[in-house]
Coordinates of C-alpha atoms and ligand atoms in Angstrom, one line a residue:
X1 CA -112.8 -60.0 87.0
X2 CA -115.3 -62.5 85.7
X3 CA -113.8 -65.7 84.2
X4 CA -115.2 -67.3 81.1
X5 CA -115.1 -71.0 81.2
X6 CA -115.7 -72.2 77.6
X7 CA -117.7 -75.4 77.5
X8 CA -119.0 -74.5 74.0
X9 CA -118.6 -76.9 71.0
X10 CA -116.3 -74.6 69.2
X11 CA -114.4 -72.6 69.8
X12 CA -112.9 -74.5 72.7
X13 CA -110.6 -73.5 75.4
X14 CA -107.0 -72.7 74.5
X15 CA -104.6 -74.1 77.1
X16 CA -101.9 -71.7 78.4
X17 CA -99.0 -73.6 76.7
X18 CA -100.8 -73.1 73.3
X19 CA -101.5 -69.4 74.1
X20 CA -97.8 -69.0 74.6
X21 CA -97.1 -70.6 71.2
X22 CA -99.7 -68.2 69.6
X23 CA -98.0 -65.2 71.2
X24 CA -94.6 -65.9 69.5
X25 CA -93.3 -63.4 66.9
X26 CA -94.4 -64.4 63.4
X27 CA -91.9 -65.9 61.0
X28 CA -91.9 -65.9 57.2
X29 CA -93.6 -68.8 55.6
X30 CA -91.2 -69.5 52.8
X31 CA -88.4 -70.6 55.1
X32 CA -86.9 -73.9 56.2
X33 CA -88.2 -73.2 59.7
X34 CA -91.8 -72.9 58.5
X35 CA -91.4 -75.8 56.1
X36 CA -90.5 -77.9 59.2
X37 CA -93.7 -76.8 60.8
X38 CA -95.8 -77.7 57.7
X39 CA -94.1 -81.1 57.6
X40 CA -94.8 -81.9 61.2
X41 CA -98.4 -80.6 61.1
X42 CA -99.2 -82.7 58.0
X43 CA -97.6 -85.8 59.4
X44 CA -99.4 -85.2 62.7
X45 CA -102.8 -84.7 61.1
X46 CA -102.3 -87.9 59.1
X47 CA -101.6 -89.7 62.4
X48 CA -104.8 -88.3 64.0
X49 CA -106.9 -88.8 60.9
X50 CA -105.4 -92.4 60.6
X51 CA -104.7 -91.9 56.9
X52 CA -102.1 -92.1 54.2
X53 CA -104.1 -89.8 52.0
X54 CA -102.9 -86.3 51.1
X55 CA -103.8 -83.6 53.6
X56 CA -104.3 -80.0 52.6
X57 CA -104.4 -76.9 54.8
X58 CA -106.5 -73.8 54.2
X59 CA -106.8 -70.5 56.1
X60 CA -110.5 -70.6 56.9
X61 CA -112.9 -71.8 59.5
X62 CA -114.3 -75.3 59.1
X63 CA -117.0 -74.3 56.6
X64 CA -114.4 -73.2 54.1
X65 CA -113.1 -76.7 53.9
X66 CA -116.7 -78.0 53.6
X67 CA -117.2 -75.6 50.7
X68 CA -113.8 -76.7 49.2
X69 CA -115.0 -80.3 49.3
X70 CA -118.1 -79.5 47.3
X71 CA -116.5 -77.2 44.7
X72 CA -113.6 -79.6 44.1
X73 CA -115.6 -82.8 43.7
X74 CA -118.8 -81.7 42.1
X75 CA -119.9 -79.7 39.0
X76 CA -123.3 -77.9 38.5
X77 CA -125.9 -80.5 37.6
X78 CA -124.1 -83.4 39.5
X79 CA -126.0 -85.4 42.0
X80 CA -124.9 -85.8 45.6
X81 CA -126.5 -87.5 48.6
X82 CA -126.7 -85.4 51.8
X83 CA -127.4 -87.0 55.1
X84 CA -129.3 -84.4 57.3
X85 CA -129.7 -85.1 61.0
X86 CA -129.1 -81.6 62.2
X87 CA -127.8 -78.1 61.4
X88 CA -124.5 -79.2 60.1
X89 CA -125.9 -81.9 57.9
X90 CA -128.2 -79.2 56.4
X91 CA -125.1 -77.2 55.7
X92 CA -123.9 -79.8 53.2
X93 CA -127.2 -79.5 51.3
X94 CA -127.0 -75.7 51.3
X95 CA -123.5 -75.6 49.9
X96 CA -124.4 -78.1 47.2
X97 CA -127.4 -75.9 46.2
X98 CA -125.1 -72.8 46.1
X99 CA -123.0 -74.6 43.5
X100 CA -125.9 -75.9 41.4
X101 CA -125.4 -79.5 42.6
X102 CA -128.5 -81.5 43.0
X103 CA -128.8 -82.8 46.5
X104 CA -130.7 -86.0 47.3
X105 CA -131.5 -85.5 51.0
X106 CA -131.8 -88.3 53.5
X107 CA -133.6 -86.8 56.4
X108 CA -132.7 -88.3 59.7
X109 CA -134.7 -87.5 62.8
X110 CA -132.7 -85.1 65.1
X111 CA -131.0 -87.1 67.8
X112 CA -130.8 -90.3 65.8
X113 CA -128.2 -91.8 63.5
X114 CA -128.6 -92.6 59.8
X115 CA -129.7 -96.1 59.1
X116 CA -127.0 -97.6 56.8
X117 CA -129.6 -99.8 55.0
X118 CA -131.6 -96.7 54.1
X119 CA -128.5 -95.1 52.7
X120 CA -127.9 -98.3 50.7
X121 CA -131.4 -98.0 49.2
X122 CA -130.9 -94.4 48.3
X123 CA -127.5 -95.2 46.7
X124 CA -129.1 -98.1 44.7
X125 CA -131.8 -95.7 43.5
X126 CA -129.3 -93.0 42.6
X127 CA -126.4 -94.8 40.9
X128 CA -125.3 -91.5 39.4
X129 CA -124.7 -89.8 42.8
X130 CA -121.1 -88.8 42.9
X131 CA -120.7 -88.0 46.6
X132 CA -122.2 -88.9 49.9
X133 CA -121.9 -86.2 52.5
X134 CA -122.2 -87.0 56.2
X135 CA -121.4 -85.4 59.6
X136 CA -119.2 -87.3 62.0
X137 CA -120.3 -85.5 65.2
X138 CA -123.5 -83.7 64.5
X139 CA -122.8 -80.8 67.0
X140 CA -126.3 -79.4 66.8
X141 CA -127.8 -82.6 68.3
X142 CA -124.9 -84.4 70.1
X143 CA -125.0 -87.5 67.8
X144 CA -122.0 -89.4 66.5
X145 CA -122.6 -91.1 63.1
X146 CA -121.4 -94.7 62.6
X147 CA -118.9 -93.7 59.9
X148 CA -117.6 -97.3 59.7
X149 CA -121.1 -98.6 58.8
X150 CA -121.6 -95.9 56.2
X151 CA -118.1 -96.4 54.7
X152 CA -118.8 -100.2 54.3
X153 CA -121.8 -99.3 52.1
X154 CA -120.3 -96.4 50.1
X155 CA -117.0 -98.1 49.4
X156 CA -118.6 -100.6 47.0
X157 CA -120.2 -97.8 44.9
X158 CA -118.8 -95.2 42.6
X159 CA -119.7 -92.5 45.1
X160 CA -117.1 -90.8 47.2
X161 CA -117.7 -90.5 51.0
X162 CA -117.1 -87.0 52.5
X163 CA -117.1 -86.7 56.3
X164 CA -117.4 -83.4 58.3
X165 CA -115.4 -84.3 61.3
X166 CA -114.9 -80.7 62.4
X167 CA -116.0 -81.4 66.0
X168 CA -115.1 -85.1 65.9
X169 CA -111.5 -85.3 65.0
X170 CA -109.2 -85.9 67.9
X171 CA -112.1 -86.5 70.2
X172 CA -113.9 -89.5 68.8
X173 CA -112.3 -92.3 66.8
X174 CA -112.2 -91.9 63.0
X175 CA -110.2 -94.5 61.1
X176 CA -110.2 -92.6 57.8
X177 CA -108.5 -95.3 55.6
X178 CA -109.9 -98.4 57.3
X179 CA -113.5 -97.0 57.2
X180 CA -113.2 -95.7 53.6
X181 CA -113.7 -92.0 54.4
X182 CA -112.5 -90.5 51.1
X183 CA -112.5 -86.9 52.2
X184 CA -112.4 -85.8 55.9
X185 CA -112.8 -82.2 56.8
X186 CA -111.7 -80.6 60.1
X187 CA -110.5 -77.4 61.7
X188 CA -108.3 -75.9 64.4
X189 CA -110.8 -74.7 66.9
X190 CA -112.5 -77.8 68.4
X191 CA -110.5 -80.9 69.2
X192 CA -107.2 -79.1 68.5
X193 CA -107.6 -76.4 71.2
X194 CA -106.7 -73.4 69.0
X195 CA -108.4 -70.4 67.6
X196 CA -110.4 -70.7 64.3
X197 CA -108.3 -70.0 61.2
X198 CA -106.9 -73.3 59.9
X199 CA -109.0 -76.0 58.2
X200 CA -107.7 -79.3 56.9
X201 CA -108.9 -81.8 54.4
X202 CA -107.7 -85.3 53.6
X203 CA -108.4 -86.5 50.1
X204 CA -108.2 -90.1 48.9
X205 CA -107.1 -91.2 45.3
X206 CA -110.8 -92.2 44.6
X207 CA -111.8 -88.6 45.5
X208 CA -109.0 -87.1 43.6
X209 CA -110.3 -88.6 40.4
X210 CA -113.4 -86.4 40.9
X211 CA -111.2 -83.4 41.6
X212 CA -109.5 -83.8 38.2
X213 CA -112.8 -84.2 36.4
X214 CA -114.6 -81.4 38.2
X215 CA -115.6 -78.4 36.1
X216 CA -116.5 -76.0 38.9
X217 CA -114.5 -72.7 38.8
X218 CA -112.3 -72.5 41.8
X219 CA -109.2 -70.6 42.8
X220 CA -108.2 -70.2 46.4
X221 CA -109.7 -73.5 47.5
X222 CA -108.4 -75.5 44.5
X223 CA -107.2 -78.9 45.7
X224 CA -105.0 -79.2 42.6
X225 CA -103.0 -76.1 43.7
X226 CA -102.9 -77.4 47.2
X227 CA -101.6 -80.8 46.1
X228 CA -98.9 -79.3 43.9
X229 CA -97.7 -77.1 46.8
X230 CA -97.8 -79.8 49.5
X231 CA -95.7 -82.1 47.4
X232 CA -93.0 -79.4 47.8
X233 CA -93.9 -79.0 51.5
X234 CA -95.4 -75.6 50.8
X235 CA -98.8 -73.9 50.7
X236 CA -100.1 -72.0 47.6
X237 CA -100.8 -68.8 49.5
X238 CA -99.9 -67.3 52.9
X239 CA -101.1 -69.8 55.5
X240 CA -102.3 -68.9 59.0
X241 CA -98.7 -69.0 60.1
X242 CA -99.2 -68.5 63.8
X243 CA -101.9 -71.2 64.2
X244 CA -100.0 -73.7 62.2
X245 CA -96.9 -73.2 64.4
X246 CA -99.1 -73.7 67.5
X247 CA -100.8 -76.7 65.8
X248 CA -97.4 -78.5 65.8
X249 CA -97.5 -78.4 69.6
X250 CA -101.2 -79.3 69.8
X251 CA -100.6 -82.4 67.7
X252 CA -97.7 -83.6 69.9
X253 CA -100.3 -84.5 72.5
X254 CA -101.9 -87.1 70.2
X255 CA -98.5 -88.7 69.5
X256 CA -97.3 -88.8 73.1
X257 CA -100.6 -89.9 74.7
X258 CA -101.8 -92.1 71.9
X259 CA -105.2 -91.9 70.2
X260 CA -107.1 -94.6 72.1
X261 CA -106.3 -93.2 75.6
X262 CA -107.4 -89.8 74.3
X263 CA -110.7 -91.2 73.0
X264 CA -111.2 -93.0 76.3
X265 CA -110.6 -89.8 78.2
X266 CA -113.4 -88.0 76.3
X267 CA -115.7 -91.0 76.7
X268 CA -115.2 -90.8 80.5
X269 CA -116.0 -87.0 80.5
X270 CA -119.1 -87.7 78.5
X271 CA -120.1 -90.5 80.9
X272 CA -119.7 -88.2 83.8
X273 CA -121.8 -85.4 82.2
X274 CA -124.6 -87.9 81.2
X275 CA -124.7 -89.4 84.7
X276 CA -124.9 -85.9 86.2
X277 CA -127.8 -84.9 84.0
X278 CA -129.7 -88.1 84.8
X279 CA -129.1 -87.6 88.6
X280 CA -130.7 -84.2 88.3
X281 CA -133.8 -85.9 86.8
X282 CA -133.1 -84.6 83.4
X283 CA -133.1 -86.5 80.1
X284 CA -130.6 -86.5 77.3
X285 CA -131.6 -85.5 73.8
X286 CA -129.9 -88.0 71.5
X287 CA -130.6 -91.7 71.4
X288 CA -128.4 -93.7 73.8
X289 CA -127.1 -95.7 70.9
X290 CA -125.5 -92.8 69.1
X291 CA -124.6 -90.3 71.8
X292 CA -121.5 -88.3 71.0
X293 CA -118.5 -88.2 73.4
X294 CA -117.7 -84.7 72.1
X295 CA -120.6 -83.0 73.8
X296 CA -123.7 -83.7 75.9
X297 CA -127.1 -82.4 74.9
X298 CA -129.4 -82.1 77.9
X299 CA -133.1 -81.5 77.6
X300 CA -134.1 -78.6 79.9
X301 CA -137.0 -79.3 82.2
X302 CA -140.5 -78.4 80.9
X303 CA -141.4 -74.8 81.7
X304 CA -137.8 -73.6 81.8
X305 CA -136.4 -71.7 78.9
X306 CA -133.1 -73.2 77.8
X307 CA -131.9 -69.9 76.2
X308 CA -132.3 -68.3 79.6
X309 CA -130.4 -71.0 81.4
X310 CA -127.6 -70.6 78.9
X311 CA -127.5 -66.8 79.2
X312 CA -127.5 -66.8 83.0
X313 CA -124.8 -69.4 83.1
X314 CA -122.7 -67.3 80.8
X315 CA -123.5 -63.7 81.8
X316 CA -123.9 -64.1 85.5
X317 CA -121.5 -67.0 86.3
X318 CA -119.0 -67.0 83.5
X319 CA -119.7 -70.5 82.3
X320 CA -120.3 -70.7 78.5
X321 CA -122.4 -73.6 77.2
X322 CA -124.4 -73.6 73.9
X323 CA -128.1 -73.5 73.6
X324 CA -130.3 -75.3 71.1
X325 CA -130.3 -74.5 67.3
X326 CA -133.2 -74.5 64.9
X327 CA -136.9 -74.7 65.5
X328 CA -136.4 -78.2 66.8
X329 CA -134.1 -77.3 69.7
X330 CA -134.0 -73.6 70.4
X331 CA -134.8 -73.0 74.0
X332 CA -135.2 -76.7 74.7
X333 CA -131.7 -78.0 75.3
X334 CA -128.3 -76.9 76.5
X335 CA -125.2 -78.4 74.9
X336 CA -122.1 -78.8 77.0
X337 CA -118.9 -79.7 75.1
X338 CA -116.1 -81.9 76.5
X339 CA -113.6 -81.6 73.7
X340 CA -110.2 -80.1 73.4
X341 CA -108.6 -79.4 76.8
X342 CA -111.8 -79.7 78.9
X343 CA -111.1 -81.8 82.0
X344 CA -113.0 -83.4 84.8
X345 CA -113.0 -80.2 86.9
X346 CA -114.4 -78.2 84.0
X347 CA -117.3 -80.7 83.6
X348 CA -117.9 -80.5 87.4
X349 CA -117.9 -76.7 87.2
X350 CA -120.3 -76.8 84.3
X351 CA -122.7 -79.2 86.1
X352 CA -122.5 -77.2 89.3
X353 CA -123.3 -74.0 87.5
X354 CA -126.2 -75.7 85.7
X355 CA -127.5 -76.8 89.1
X356 CA -127.3 -73.3 90.5
X357 CA -129.2 -71.8 87.6
X358 CA -131.9 -74.5 87.5
X359 CA -132.4 -74.0 91.2
X360 CA -132.8 -70.3 90.7
X361 CA -135.4 -70.9 88.0
X362 CA -137.5 -73.0 90.3
X363 CA -136.6 -76.6 89.2
X364 CA -136.9 -79.1 92.1
X365 CA -134.0 -81.4 92.8
X366 CA -131.3 -82.0 95.5
X367 CA -128.5 -79.5 95.0
X368 CA -125.2 -81.3 94.4
X369 CA -126.7 -84.5 93.1
X370 CA -125.5 -83.9 89.6
X371 CA -122.0 -83.1 90.7
X372 CA -121.9 -86.1 93.0
X373 CA -122.9 -88.4 90.1
X374 CA -120.2 -87.1 87.9
X375 CA -117.6 -87.4 90.7
X376 CA -118.6 -91.0 91.1
X377 CA -117.9 -91.7 87.4
X378 CA -114.6 -89.8 87.5
X379 CA -113.5 -91.8 90.6
X380 CA -114.3 -95.2 89.0
Ligands
PLP401 C1 -118.2 -76.2 64.2 C2 -118.8 -77.1 63.2 C3 -118.8 -76.7 61.8 C4 -118.6 -75.2 61.4 O1 -117.4 -74.8 61.4 P1 -117.1 -73.2 61.3 O2 -115.7 -73.3 61.8 O3 -118.0 -72.5 62.1 O4 -117.1 -72.9 59.9 C5 -119.2 -77.6 60.9 N1 -119.6 -78.8 61.2 C6 -119.6 -79.2 62.5 C7 -120.0 -80.6 62.8 C8 -119.2 -78.4 63.5 O5 -119.2 -78.8 64.8

């Protein structure tokens, strides 16, 4: 009868009211009923993305929409700037290489944000670069990129700014139009509290010019097909019908509660999780200046294996957090997400479980001190 509390940065917990939506009998997608769902979902996504740009839906996980952004904007031999501050930044570079695109990589130390002035220098030195790829919330490190600062620099160049906001959208503010994010990629299984299976992409007119000029062969992920279909409130192929229907309900929350209260809510959860870690005598991995409100990355104490902490939390106590990724962080951190429908009591449970496991593994601290620190933040 073990429970499984998901505090992982994707997939995230699905609240009961959305499970009920997902359990409904399927309907056909070429119907007025489903057309209404598409319309509401597209309008709702534009609201959350804070954009007037076109939004396309695909039946894929988030990476599918990342790949779509590469193969619709760039042709083999083109140059693109990839900002790499973690696993997901590296994914942009890998996808570019798969398509014969030449990546100019800006390496950012893990846990830090890209320096906009450095990006400016690289753009000045590579005036033929067609795209700049960044990651809004770098889920592997727990950093939020200053998209606004990056957008200010990219907007005055010919390059198109593409933002992976798969774990950021609906959790951390992203003013797509105001900040000049030409393409924003996201998906159903993080901030939107649903299973993986739907990805979405917003595309600006500046980006669409590249789509039309692009010579890369594409079929399913063709933005031109998606644009034609969405103009008729349709999708080119069978969409992930059940998830799109549930997405209608998930999006309602953003409209009823408003974006800023929701972003503040996650900021408070993050503040509680950080305070708890510090009260336990632990340090946080990312720089204070760019810590993400979507997840908290905690350094495990010296001499304790982070993978072991994560596995005991999950397999013995039913609390799932993520471990570290890559040579840099494997075994060294745990990542606790507070996105989607995570609430204060979930964070308290996560911290309490972390305390229990650290105690078992011999780390010295006062039991309950992390929970107390988080409670204090939540009662402010
Ligand atoms: C989860 C995540 C992805 C990957 O998405 P998949 O759905 O696994 O394809 C990409 N980028 C970021 C920042 C993520 O958090």
